[in-house]
CSV table of C-alpha atoms and ligand atoms in Angstrom, one decimal:
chain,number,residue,atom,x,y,z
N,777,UNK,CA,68.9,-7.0,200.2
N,778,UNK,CA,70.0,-4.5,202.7
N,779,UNK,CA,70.0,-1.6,200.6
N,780,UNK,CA,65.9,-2.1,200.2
N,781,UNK,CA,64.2,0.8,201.4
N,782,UNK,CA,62.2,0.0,204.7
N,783,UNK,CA,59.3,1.7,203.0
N,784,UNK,CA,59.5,-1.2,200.5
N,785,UNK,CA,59.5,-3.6,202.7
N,786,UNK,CA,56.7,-5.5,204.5
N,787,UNK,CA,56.4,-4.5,207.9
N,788,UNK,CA,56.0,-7.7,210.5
N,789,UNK,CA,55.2,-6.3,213.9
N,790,UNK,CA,55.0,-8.0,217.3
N,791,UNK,CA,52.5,-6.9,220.0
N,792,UNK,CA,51.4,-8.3,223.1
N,793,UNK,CA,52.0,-7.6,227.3
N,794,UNK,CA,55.5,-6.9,228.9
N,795,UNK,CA,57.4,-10.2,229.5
N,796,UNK,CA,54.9,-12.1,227.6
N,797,UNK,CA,58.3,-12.8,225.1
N,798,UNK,CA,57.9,-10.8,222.0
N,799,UNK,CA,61.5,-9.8,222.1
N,800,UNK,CA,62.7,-13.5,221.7
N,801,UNK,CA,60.5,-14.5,219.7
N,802,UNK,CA,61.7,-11.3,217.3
N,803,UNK,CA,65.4,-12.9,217.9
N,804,UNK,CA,64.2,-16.5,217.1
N,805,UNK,CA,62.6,-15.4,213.7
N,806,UNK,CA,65.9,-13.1,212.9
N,807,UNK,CA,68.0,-15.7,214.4
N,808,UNK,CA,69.8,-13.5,216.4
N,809,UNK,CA,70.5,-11.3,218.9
N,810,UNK,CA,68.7,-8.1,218.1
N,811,UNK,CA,66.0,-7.0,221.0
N,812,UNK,CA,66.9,-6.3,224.3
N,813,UNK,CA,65.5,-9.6,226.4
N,814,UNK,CA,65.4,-10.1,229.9
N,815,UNK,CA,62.7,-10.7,232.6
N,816,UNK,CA,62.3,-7.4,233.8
N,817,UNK,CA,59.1,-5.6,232.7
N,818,UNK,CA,59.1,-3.3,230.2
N,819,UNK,CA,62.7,-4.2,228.9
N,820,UNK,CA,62.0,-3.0,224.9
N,821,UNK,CA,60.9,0.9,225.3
N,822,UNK,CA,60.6,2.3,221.7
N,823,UNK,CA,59.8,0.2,218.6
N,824,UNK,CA,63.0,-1.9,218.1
N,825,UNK,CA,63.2,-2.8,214.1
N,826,UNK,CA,65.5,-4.8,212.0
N,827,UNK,CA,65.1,-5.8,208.2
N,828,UNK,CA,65.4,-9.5,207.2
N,829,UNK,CA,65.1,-11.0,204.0
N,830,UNK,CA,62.1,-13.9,204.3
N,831,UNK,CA,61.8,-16.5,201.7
N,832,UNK,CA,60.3,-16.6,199.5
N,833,UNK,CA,58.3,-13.1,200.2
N,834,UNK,CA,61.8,-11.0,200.1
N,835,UNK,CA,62.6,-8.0,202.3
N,836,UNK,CA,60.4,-7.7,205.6
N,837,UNK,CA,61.3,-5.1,208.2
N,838,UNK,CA,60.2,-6.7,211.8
N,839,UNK,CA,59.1,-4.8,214.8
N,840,UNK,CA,59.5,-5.4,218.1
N,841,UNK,CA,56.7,-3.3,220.2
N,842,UNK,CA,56.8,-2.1,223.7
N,843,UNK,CA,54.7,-4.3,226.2
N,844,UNK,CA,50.7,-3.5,226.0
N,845,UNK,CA,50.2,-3.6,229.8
N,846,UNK,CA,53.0,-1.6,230.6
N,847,UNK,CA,53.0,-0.1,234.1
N,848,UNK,CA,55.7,2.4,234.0
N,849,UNK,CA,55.8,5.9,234.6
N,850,UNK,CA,56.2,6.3,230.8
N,851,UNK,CA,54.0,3.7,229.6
N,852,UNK,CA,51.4,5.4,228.2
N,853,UNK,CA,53.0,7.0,225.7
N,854,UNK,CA,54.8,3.8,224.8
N,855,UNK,CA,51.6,1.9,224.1
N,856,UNK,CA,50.4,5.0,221.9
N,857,UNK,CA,53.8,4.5,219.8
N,858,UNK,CA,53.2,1.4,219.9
N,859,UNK,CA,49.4,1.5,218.5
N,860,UNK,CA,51.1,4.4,216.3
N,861,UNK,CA,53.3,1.0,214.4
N,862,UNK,CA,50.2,-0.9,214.2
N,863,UNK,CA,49.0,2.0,211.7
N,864,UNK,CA,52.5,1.1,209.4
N,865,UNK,CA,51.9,-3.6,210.3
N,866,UNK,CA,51.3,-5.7,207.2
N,867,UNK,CA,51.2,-8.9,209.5
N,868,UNK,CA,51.1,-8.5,213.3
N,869,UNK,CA,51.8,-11.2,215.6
N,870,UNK,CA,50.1,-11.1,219.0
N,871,UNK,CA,52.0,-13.2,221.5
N,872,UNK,CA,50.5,-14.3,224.6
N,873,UNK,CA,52.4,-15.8,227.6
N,874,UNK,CA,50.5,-19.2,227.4
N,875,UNK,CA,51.3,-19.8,231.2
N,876,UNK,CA,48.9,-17.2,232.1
N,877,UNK,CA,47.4,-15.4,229.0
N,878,UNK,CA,45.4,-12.2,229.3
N,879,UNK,CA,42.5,-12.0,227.0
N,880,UNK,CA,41.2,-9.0,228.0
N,881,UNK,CA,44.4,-7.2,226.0
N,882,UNK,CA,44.0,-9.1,223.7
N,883,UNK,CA,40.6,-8.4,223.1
N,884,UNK,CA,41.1,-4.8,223.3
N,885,UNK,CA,44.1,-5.0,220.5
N,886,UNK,CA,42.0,-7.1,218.3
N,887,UNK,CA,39.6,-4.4,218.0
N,888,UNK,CA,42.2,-2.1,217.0
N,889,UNK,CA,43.8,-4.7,214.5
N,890,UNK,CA,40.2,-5.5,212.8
N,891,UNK,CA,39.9,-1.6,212.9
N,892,UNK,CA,42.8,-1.0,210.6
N,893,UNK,CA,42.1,-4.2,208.4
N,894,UNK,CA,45.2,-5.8,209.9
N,895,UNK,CA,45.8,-9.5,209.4
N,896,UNK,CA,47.2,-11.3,212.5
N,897,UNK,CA,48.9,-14.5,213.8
N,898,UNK,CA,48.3,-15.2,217.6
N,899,UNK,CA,50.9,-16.8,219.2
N,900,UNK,CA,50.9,-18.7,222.8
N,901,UNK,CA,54.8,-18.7,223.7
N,902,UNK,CA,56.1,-20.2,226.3
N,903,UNK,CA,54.1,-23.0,225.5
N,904,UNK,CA,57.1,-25.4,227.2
N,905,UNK,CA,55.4,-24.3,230.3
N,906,UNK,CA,52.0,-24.0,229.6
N,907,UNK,CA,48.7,-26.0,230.9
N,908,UNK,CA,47.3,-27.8,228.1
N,909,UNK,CA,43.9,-26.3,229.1
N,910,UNK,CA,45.2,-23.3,228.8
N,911,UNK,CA,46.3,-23.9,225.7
N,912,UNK,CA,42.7,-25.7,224.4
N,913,UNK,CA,40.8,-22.6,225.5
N,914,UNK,CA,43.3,-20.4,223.8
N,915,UNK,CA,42.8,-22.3,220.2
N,916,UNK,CA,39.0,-22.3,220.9
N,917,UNK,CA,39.1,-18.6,221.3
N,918,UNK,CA,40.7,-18.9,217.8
N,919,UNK,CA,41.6,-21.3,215.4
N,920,UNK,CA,44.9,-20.0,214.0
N,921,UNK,CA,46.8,-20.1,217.3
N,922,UNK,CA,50.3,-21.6,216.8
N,923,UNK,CA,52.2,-22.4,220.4
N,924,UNK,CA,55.6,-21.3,220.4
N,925,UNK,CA,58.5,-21.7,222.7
N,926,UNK,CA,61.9,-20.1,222.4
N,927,UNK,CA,63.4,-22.1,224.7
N,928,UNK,CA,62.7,-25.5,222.7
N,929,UNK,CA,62.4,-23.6,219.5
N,930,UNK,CA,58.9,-25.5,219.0
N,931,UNK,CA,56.7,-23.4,216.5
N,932,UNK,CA,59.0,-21.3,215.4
N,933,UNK,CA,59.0,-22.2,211.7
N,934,UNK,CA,55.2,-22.9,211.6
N,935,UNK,CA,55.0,-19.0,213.1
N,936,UNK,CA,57.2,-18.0,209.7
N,937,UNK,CA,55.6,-20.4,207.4
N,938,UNK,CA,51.8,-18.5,208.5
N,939,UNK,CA,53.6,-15.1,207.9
N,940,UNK,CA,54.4,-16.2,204.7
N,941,UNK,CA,50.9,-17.2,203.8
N,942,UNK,CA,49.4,-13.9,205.3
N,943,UNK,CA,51.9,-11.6,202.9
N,944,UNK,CA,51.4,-13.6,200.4
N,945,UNK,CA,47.7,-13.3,200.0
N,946,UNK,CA,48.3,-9.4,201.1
N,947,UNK,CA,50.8,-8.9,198.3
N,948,UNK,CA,48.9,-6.8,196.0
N,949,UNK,CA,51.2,-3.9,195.9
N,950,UNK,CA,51.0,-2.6,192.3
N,951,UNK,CA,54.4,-2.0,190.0
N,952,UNK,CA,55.0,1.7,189.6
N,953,UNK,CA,54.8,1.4,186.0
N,954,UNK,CA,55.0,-1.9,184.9
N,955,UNK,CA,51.0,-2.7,184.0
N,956,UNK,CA,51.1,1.0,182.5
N,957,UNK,CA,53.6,0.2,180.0
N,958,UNK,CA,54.1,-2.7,177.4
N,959,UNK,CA,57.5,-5.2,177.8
N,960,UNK,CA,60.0,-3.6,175.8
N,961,UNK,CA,58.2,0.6,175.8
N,962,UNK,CA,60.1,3.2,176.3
N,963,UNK,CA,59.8,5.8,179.1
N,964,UNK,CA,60.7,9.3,179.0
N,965,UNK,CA,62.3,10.8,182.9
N,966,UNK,CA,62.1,14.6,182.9
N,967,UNK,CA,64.5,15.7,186.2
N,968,UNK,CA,65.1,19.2,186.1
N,969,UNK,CA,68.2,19.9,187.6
N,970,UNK,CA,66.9,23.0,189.7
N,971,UNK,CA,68.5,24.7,192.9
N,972,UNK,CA,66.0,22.0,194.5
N,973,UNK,CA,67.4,19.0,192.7
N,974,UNK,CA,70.3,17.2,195.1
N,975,UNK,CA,73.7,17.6,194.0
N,976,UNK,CA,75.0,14.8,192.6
N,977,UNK,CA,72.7,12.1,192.8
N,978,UNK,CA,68.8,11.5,191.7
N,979,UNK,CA,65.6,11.3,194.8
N,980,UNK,CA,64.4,8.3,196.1
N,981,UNK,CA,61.4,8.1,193.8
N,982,UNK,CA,63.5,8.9,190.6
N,983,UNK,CA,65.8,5.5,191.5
N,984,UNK,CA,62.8,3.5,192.4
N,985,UNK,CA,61.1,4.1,189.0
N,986,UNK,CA,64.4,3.6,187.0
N,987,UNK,CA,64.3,0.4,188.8
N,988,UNK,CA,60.6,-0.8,188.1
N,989,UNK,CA,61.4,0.1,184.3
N,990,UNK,CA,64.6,-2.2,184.7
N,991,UNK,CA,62.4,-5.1,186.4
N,992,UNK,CA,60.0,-4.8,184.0
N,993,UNK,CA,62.4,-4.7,180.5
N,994,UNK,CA,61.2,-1.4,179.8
N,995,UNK,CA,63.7,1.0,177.8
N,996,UNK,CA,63.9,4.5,180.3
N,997,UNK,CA,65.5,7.2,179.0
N,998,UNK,CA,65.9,10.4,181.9
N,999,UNK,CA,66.2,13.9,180.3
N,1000,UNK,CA,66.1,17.5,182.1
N,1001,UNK,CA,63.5,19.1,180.9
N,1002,UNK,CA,65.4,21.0,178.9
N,1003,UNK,CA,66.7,18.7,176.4
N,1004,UNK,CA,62.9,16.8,176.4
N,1005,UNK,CA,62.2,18.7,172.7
N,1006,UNK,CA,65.0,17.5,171.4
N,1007,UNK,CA,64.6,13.8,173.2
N,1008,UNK,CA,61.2,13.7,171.7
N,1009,UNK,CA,62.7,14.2,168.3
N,1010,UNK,CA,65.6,11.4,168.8
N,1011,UNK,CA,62.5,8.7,170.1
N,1012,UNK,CA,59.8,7.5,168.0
N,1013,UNK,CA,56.8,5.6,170.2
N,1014,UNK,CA,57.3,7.0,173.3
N,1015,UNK,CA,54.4,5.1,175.4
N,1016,UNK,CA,54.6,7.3,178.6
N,1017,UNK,CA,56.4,10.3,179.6
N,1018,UNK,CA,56.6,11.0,183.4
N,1019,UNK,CA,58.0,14.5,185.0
N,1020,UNK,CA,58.9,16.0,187.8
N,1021,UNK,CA,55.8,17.5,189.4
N,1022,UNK,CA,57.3,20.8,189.3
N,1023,UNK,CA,58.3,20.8,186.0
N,1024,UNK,CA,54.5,19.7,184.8
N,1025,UNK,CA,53.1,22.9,183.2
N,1026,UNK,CA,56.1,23.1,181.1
N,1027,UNK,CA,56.6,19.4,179.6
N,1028,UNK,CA,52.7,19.6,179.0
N,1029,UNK,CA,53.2,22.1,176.6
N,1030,UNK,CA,56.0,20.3,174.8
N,1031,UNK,CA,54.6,17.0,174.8
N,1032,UNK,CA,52.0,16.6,172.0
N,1033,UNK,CA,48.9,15.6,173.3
N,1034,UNK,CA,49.3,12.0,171.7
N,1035,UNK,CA,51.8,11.1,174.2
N,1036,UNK,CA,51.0,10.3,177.9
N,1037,UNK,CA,52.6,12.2,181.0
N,1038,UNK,CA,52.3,11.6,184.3
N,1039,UNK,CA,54.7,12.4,187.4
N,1040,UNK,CA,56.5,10.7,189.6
N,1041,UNK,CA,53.9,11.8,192.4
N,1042,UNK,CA,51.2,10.4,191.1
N,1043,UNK,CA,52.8,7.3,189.9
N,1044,UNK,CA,54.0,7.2,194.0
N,1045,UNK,CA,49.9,7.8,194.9
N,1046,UNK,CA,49.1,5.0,193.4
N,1047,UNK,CA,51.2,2.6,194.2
N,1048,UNK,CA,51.4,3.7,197.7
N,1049,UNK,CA,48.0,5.1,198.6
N,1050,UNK,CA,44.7,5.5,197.1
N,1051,UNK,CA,44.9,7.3,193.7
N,1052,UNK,CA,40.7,7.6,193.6
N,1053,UNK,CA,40.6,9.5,197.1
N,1054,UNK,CA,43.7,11.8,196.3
N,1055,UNK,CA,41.1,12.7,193.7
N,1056,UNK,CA,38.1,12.9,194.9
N,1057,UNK,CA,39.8,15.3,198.1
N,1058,UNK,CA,41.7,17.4,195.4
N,1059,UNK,CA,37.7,18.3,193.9
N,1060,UNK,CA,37.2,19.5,197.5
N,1061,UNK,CA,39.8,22.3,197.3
N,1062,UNK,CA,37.0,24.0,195.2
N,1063,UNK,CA,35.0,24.4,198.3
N,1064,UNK,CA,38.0,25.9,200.0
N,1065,UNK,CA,37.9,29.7,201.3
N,1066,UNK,CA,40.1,32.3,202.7
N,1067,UNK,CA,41.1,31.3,206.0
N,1068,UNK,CA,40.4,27.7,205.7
N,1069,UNK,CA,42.8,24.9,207.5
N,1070,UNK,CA,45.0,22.8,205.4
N,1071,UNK,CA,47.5,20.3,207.1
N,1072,UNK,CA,50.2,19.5,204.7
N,1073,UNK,CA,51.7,16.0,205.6
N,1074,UNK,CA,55.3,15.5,205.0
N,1075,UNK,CA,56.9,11.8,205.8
N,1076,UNK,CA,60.5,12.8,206.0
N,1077,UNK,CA,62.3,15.3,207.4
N,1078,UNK,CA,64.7,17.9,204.6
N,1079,UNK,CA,65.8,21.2,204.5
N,1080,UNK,CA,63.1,24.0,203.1
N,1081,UNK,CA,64.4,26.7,200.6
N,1082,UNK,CA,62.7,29.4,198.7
N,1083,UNK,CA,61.1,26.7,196.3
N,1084,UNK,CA,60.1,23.8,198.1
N,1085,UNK,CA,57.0,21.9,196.8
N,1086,UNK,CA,55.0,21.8,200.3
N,1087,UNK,CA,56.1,24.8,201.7
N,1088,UNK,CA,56.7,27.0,199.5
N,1089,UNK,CA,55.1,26.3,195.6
N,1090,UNK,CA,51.9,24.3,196.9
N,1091,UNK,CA,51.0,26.9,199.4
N,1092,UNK,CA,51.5,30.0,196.5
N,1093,UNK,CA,49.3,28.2,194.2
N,1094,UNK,CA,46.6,26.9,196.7
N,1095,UNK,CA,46.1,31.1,197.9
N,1096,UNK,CA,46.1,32.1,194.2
N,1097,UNK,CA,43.2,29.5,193.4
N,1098,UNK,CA,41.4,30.3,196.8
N,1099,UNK,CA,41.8,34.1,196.4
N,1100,UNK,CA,43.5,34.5,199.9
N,1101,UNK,CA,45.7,33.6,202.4
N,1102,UNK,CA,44.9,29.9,204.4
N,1103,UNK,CA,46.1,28.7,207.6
N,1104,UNK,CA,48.8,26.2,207.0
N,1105,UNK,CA,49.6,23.8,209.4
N,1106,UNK,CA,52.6,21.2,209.1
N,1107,UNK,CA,53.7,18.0,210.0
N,1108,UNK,CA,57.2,16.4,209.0
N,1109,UNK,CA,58.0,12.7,210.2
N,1110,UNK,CA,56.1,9.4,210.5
N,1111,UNK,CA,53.6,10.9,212.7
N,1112,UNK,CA,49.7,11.7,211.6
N,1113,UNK,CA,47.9,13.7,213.5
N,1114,UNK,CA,44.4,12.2,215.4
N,1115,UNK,CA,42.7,15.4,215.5
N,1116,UNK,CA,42.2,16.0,211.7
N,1117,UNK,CA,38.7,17.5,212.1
N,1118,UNK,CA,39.9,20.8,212.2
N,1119,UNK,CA,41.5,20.6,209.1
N,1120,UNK,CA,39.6,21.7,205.9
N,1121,UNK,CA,42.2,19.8,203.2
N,1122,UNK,CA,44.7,17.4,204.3
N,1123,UNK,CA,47.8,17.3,201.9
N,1124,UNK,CA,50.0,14.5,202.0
N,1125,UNK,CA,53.8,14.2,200.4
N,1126,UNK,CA,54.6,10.9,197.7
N,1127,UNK,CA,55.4,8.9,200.8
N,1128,UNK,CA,58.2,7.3,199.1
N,1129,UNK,CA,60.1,6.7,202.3
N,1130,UNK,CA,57.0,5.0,204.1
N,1131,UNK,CA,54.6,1.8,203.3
N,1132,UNK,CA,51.6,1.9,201.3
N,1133,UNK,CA,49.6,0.4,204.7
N,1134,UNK,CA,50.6,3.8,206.5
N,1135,UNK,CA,49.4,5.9,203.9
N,1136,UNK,CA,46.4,3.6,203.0
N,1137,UNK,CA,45.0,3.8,207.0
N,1138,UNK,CA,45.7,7.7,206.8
N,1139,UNK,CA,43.5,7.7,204.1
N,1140,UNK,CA,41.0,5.8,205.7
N,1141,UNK,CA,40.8,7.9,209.0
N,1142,UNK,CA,40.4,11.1,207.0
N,1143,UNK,CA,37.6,9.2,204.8
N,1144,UNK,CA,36.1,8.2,208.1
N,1145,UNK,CA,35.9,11.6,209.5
N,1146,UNK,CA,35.4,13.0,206.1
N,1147,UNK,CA,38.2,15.2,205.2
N,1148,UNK,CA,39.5,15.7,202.5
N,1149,UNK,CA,43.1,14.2,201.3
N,1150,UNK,CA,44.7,14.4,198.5
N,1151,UNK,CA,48.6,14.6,197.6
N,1152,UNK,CA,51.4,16.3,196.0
N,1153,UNK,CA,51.4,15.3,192.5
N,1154,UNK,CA,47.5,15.2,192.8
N,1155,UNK,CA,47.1,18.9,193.9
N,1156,UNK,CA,49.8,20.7,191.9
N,1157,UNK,CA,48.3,18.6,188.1
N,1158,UNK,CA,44.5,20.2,189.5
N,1159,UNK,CA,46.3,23.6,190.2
N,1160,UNK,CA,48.1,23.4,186.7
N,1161,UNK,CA,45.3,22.3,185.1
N,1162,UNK,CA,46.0,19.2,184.2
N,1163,UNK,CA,44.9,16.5,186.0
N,1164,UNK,CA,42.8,15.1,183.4
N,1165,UNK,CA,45.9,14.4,181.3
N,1166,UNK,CA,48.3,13.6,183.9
N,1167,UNK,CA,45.7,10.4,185.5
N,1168,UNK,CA,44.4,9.4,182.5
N,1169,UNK,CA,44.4,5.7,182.1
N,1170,UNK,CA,46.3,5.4,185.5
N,1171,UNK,CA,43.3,4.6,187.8
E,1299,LIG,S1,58.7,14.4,202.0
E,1299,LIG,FE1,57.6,12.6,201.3
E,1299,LIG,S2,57.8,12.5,199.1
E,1299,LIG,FE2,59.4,13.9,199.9
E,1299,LIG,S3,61.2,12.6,200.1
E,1299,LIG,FE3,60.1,12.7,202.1
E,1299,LIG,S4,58.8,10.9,202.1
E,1299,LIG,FE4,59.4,11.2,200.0
């Protein structure tokens, strides 16, 4: 369990005001000590987060937000990281200090929630104290309220039991590549082992597809692509065949046309974006001139050599198609930039280290400002040529 990925885990967060109790309540659910708590304002600073396995849903990673109202001299830019984990929240809890509730935030964070498509629990704590009138108003205002104290522990497992409903009903995270191949297929993994390949060990979004083919009890077989020829020669009925992005041109012309390939990008865009707008922006970069913006949007932080994918290859190829040199800006880490009009293409990396709700709300502000995004494994199949082949049947 603790080996899961946080990007494969549902991400619970906890807003509300400073002392309002969101730290223990974070420690109540975990059942331990894990957030700072005490009854000085402003006591959790950053995002505090710690994965937990909840049953039955599995591994959730929960997050304990700085305080809404706080009045520090830093406080500003602690509620924008903190509006920044809303972006990332599957579930949010709002937590209201029941003794003396402030609707007015909570009002303004709903609209924020609802904007982002958030589902949300709200919670009056300190409901050992509280004024039953209080407490009436509050469940008027809305009907799934659930009063919580951490002193008496009241609530507690009603709180978890309505998470577990919410994630439930949100759980429609597809497989990688289980409803794309039959029980029992077989699966063909080209890795080239390039001066880009890790030593020793396979990427993220190799492992995590190995491991889908495994849950699913489909036969995978990985192969550099070197030795795919010959591979394709020892298999009969190969039902899919999915490559390295990088290594696309080349296992397209091995692979007879009667045998499926896609890469591990674009099996990563669909399950953790929006594979239809990764294609509809990557038909924009026909529009694209000389000089045009392009942000390209990486989600984790690596060293760059001479043949990195976003800095290096995508950029080559995007200047050869346009017929010029663009103005490339970059981003690396879980930040998204709010100013995106100035950009004339937004590229975005396989996000296999963040949740499908970060990359689907990206998505949505650049549809809502209408730019362009598309991704890695998107933009290098259009620049190769085929696209076509490599999303056929996927969407
Ligand atoms: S840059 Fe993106 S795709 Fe590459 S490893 Fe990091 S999160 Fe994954």
């Amino acid at each position: 369990m603790n080996n899961t990925p946080n990007s494969n885990r549902k991400h619970i967060a906890i807003f509300g005001n400073t002392n309002s109790g969101k730290s223990s309540l974070m420690n109540k659910i975990l059942g331990q000590e894990m957030s700072l708590v005490s009854d000085v304002e402003g006591t959790t600073t950053d995002p505090v987060q710690k994965a937990m396995e909840l049953i039955p849903v599995g591994p959730v990673l929960l997050i304990d937000t700085a305080g809404l109202e706080d009045k520090s001299e830093l406080g500003k830019l602690r509620i924008e990281k903190t509006m920044e984990v809303l972006k990332k929240t599957d579930v949010a809890i709002f937590v209201l200090d029941a003794s003396s509730p402030d609707f007015e935030a909570f009002d303004r964070w709903k609209i924020e929630a609802l904007k982002y498509n958030i589902p949300f629990v709200v919670v009056a704590n300190k409901s050992e104290v509280a004024n039953k009138e209080i407490v009436e108003t509050l469940k008027d205002k809305n009907s799934n309220v659930i009063c919580t104290s951490t002193v008496t522990d009241i609530g507690i497992d009603d709180l978890k039991e309505e998470l577990i409903k919410i994630l439930e009903k949100e759980d429609d995270e597809k497989s990688l590549i289980g409803d794309l191949v039959p029980y029992n297929g077989k699966v063909v993994l080209v890795v080239p082992i390039d001066s880009e390949a890790p030593k020793g060990r396979l990427i993220l979004p190799q492992v995590q597809v190995i491991r889908d083919c495994l849950d699913n009890g489909i036969k995978s077989y990985v192969v550099r692509d070197t030795e795919l020829k010959e591979a394709l020669e020892d298999l009969k009925n190969v039902d899919l065949v999915v490559t390295d992005s990088q290594a696309f041109k080349k296992v397209s012309q091995i692979l007879p046309e009667n045998i499926r390939l896609t890469s591990f990008s674009i099996l990563f865009a669909r399950q953790k974006g929006d594979l239809n707008a990764f294609i509809e922006g990557v038909n924009k970069v026909r529009n694209l001139r000389p000089n045009d913006t392009i942000l390209i949007s990486e989600s984790c932080t690596h060293n760059v050599s001479h043949e990195d994918i976003g800095r290096v290859k995508i950029p080559k190829l995007l200047e050869k198609y346009v017929g010029g040199k663009l103005n490339f800006e970059f981003r690396v880490g879980h930040d998204f930039p709010e100013d995106i009009e100035k950009y004339d293409l937004i590229i975005h990396c396989g996000a296999c280290m963040i949740n499908r709700k970060t990359v689907l709300n990206r998505v949505k502000s650049c549809n809502d400002k209408q730019i362009p995004i598309t991704n890695y494994g998107v933009i290098l199949a259009f620049l190769t040529g085929i696209l076509d082949r490599s999303t056929d049947n996927l969407i």
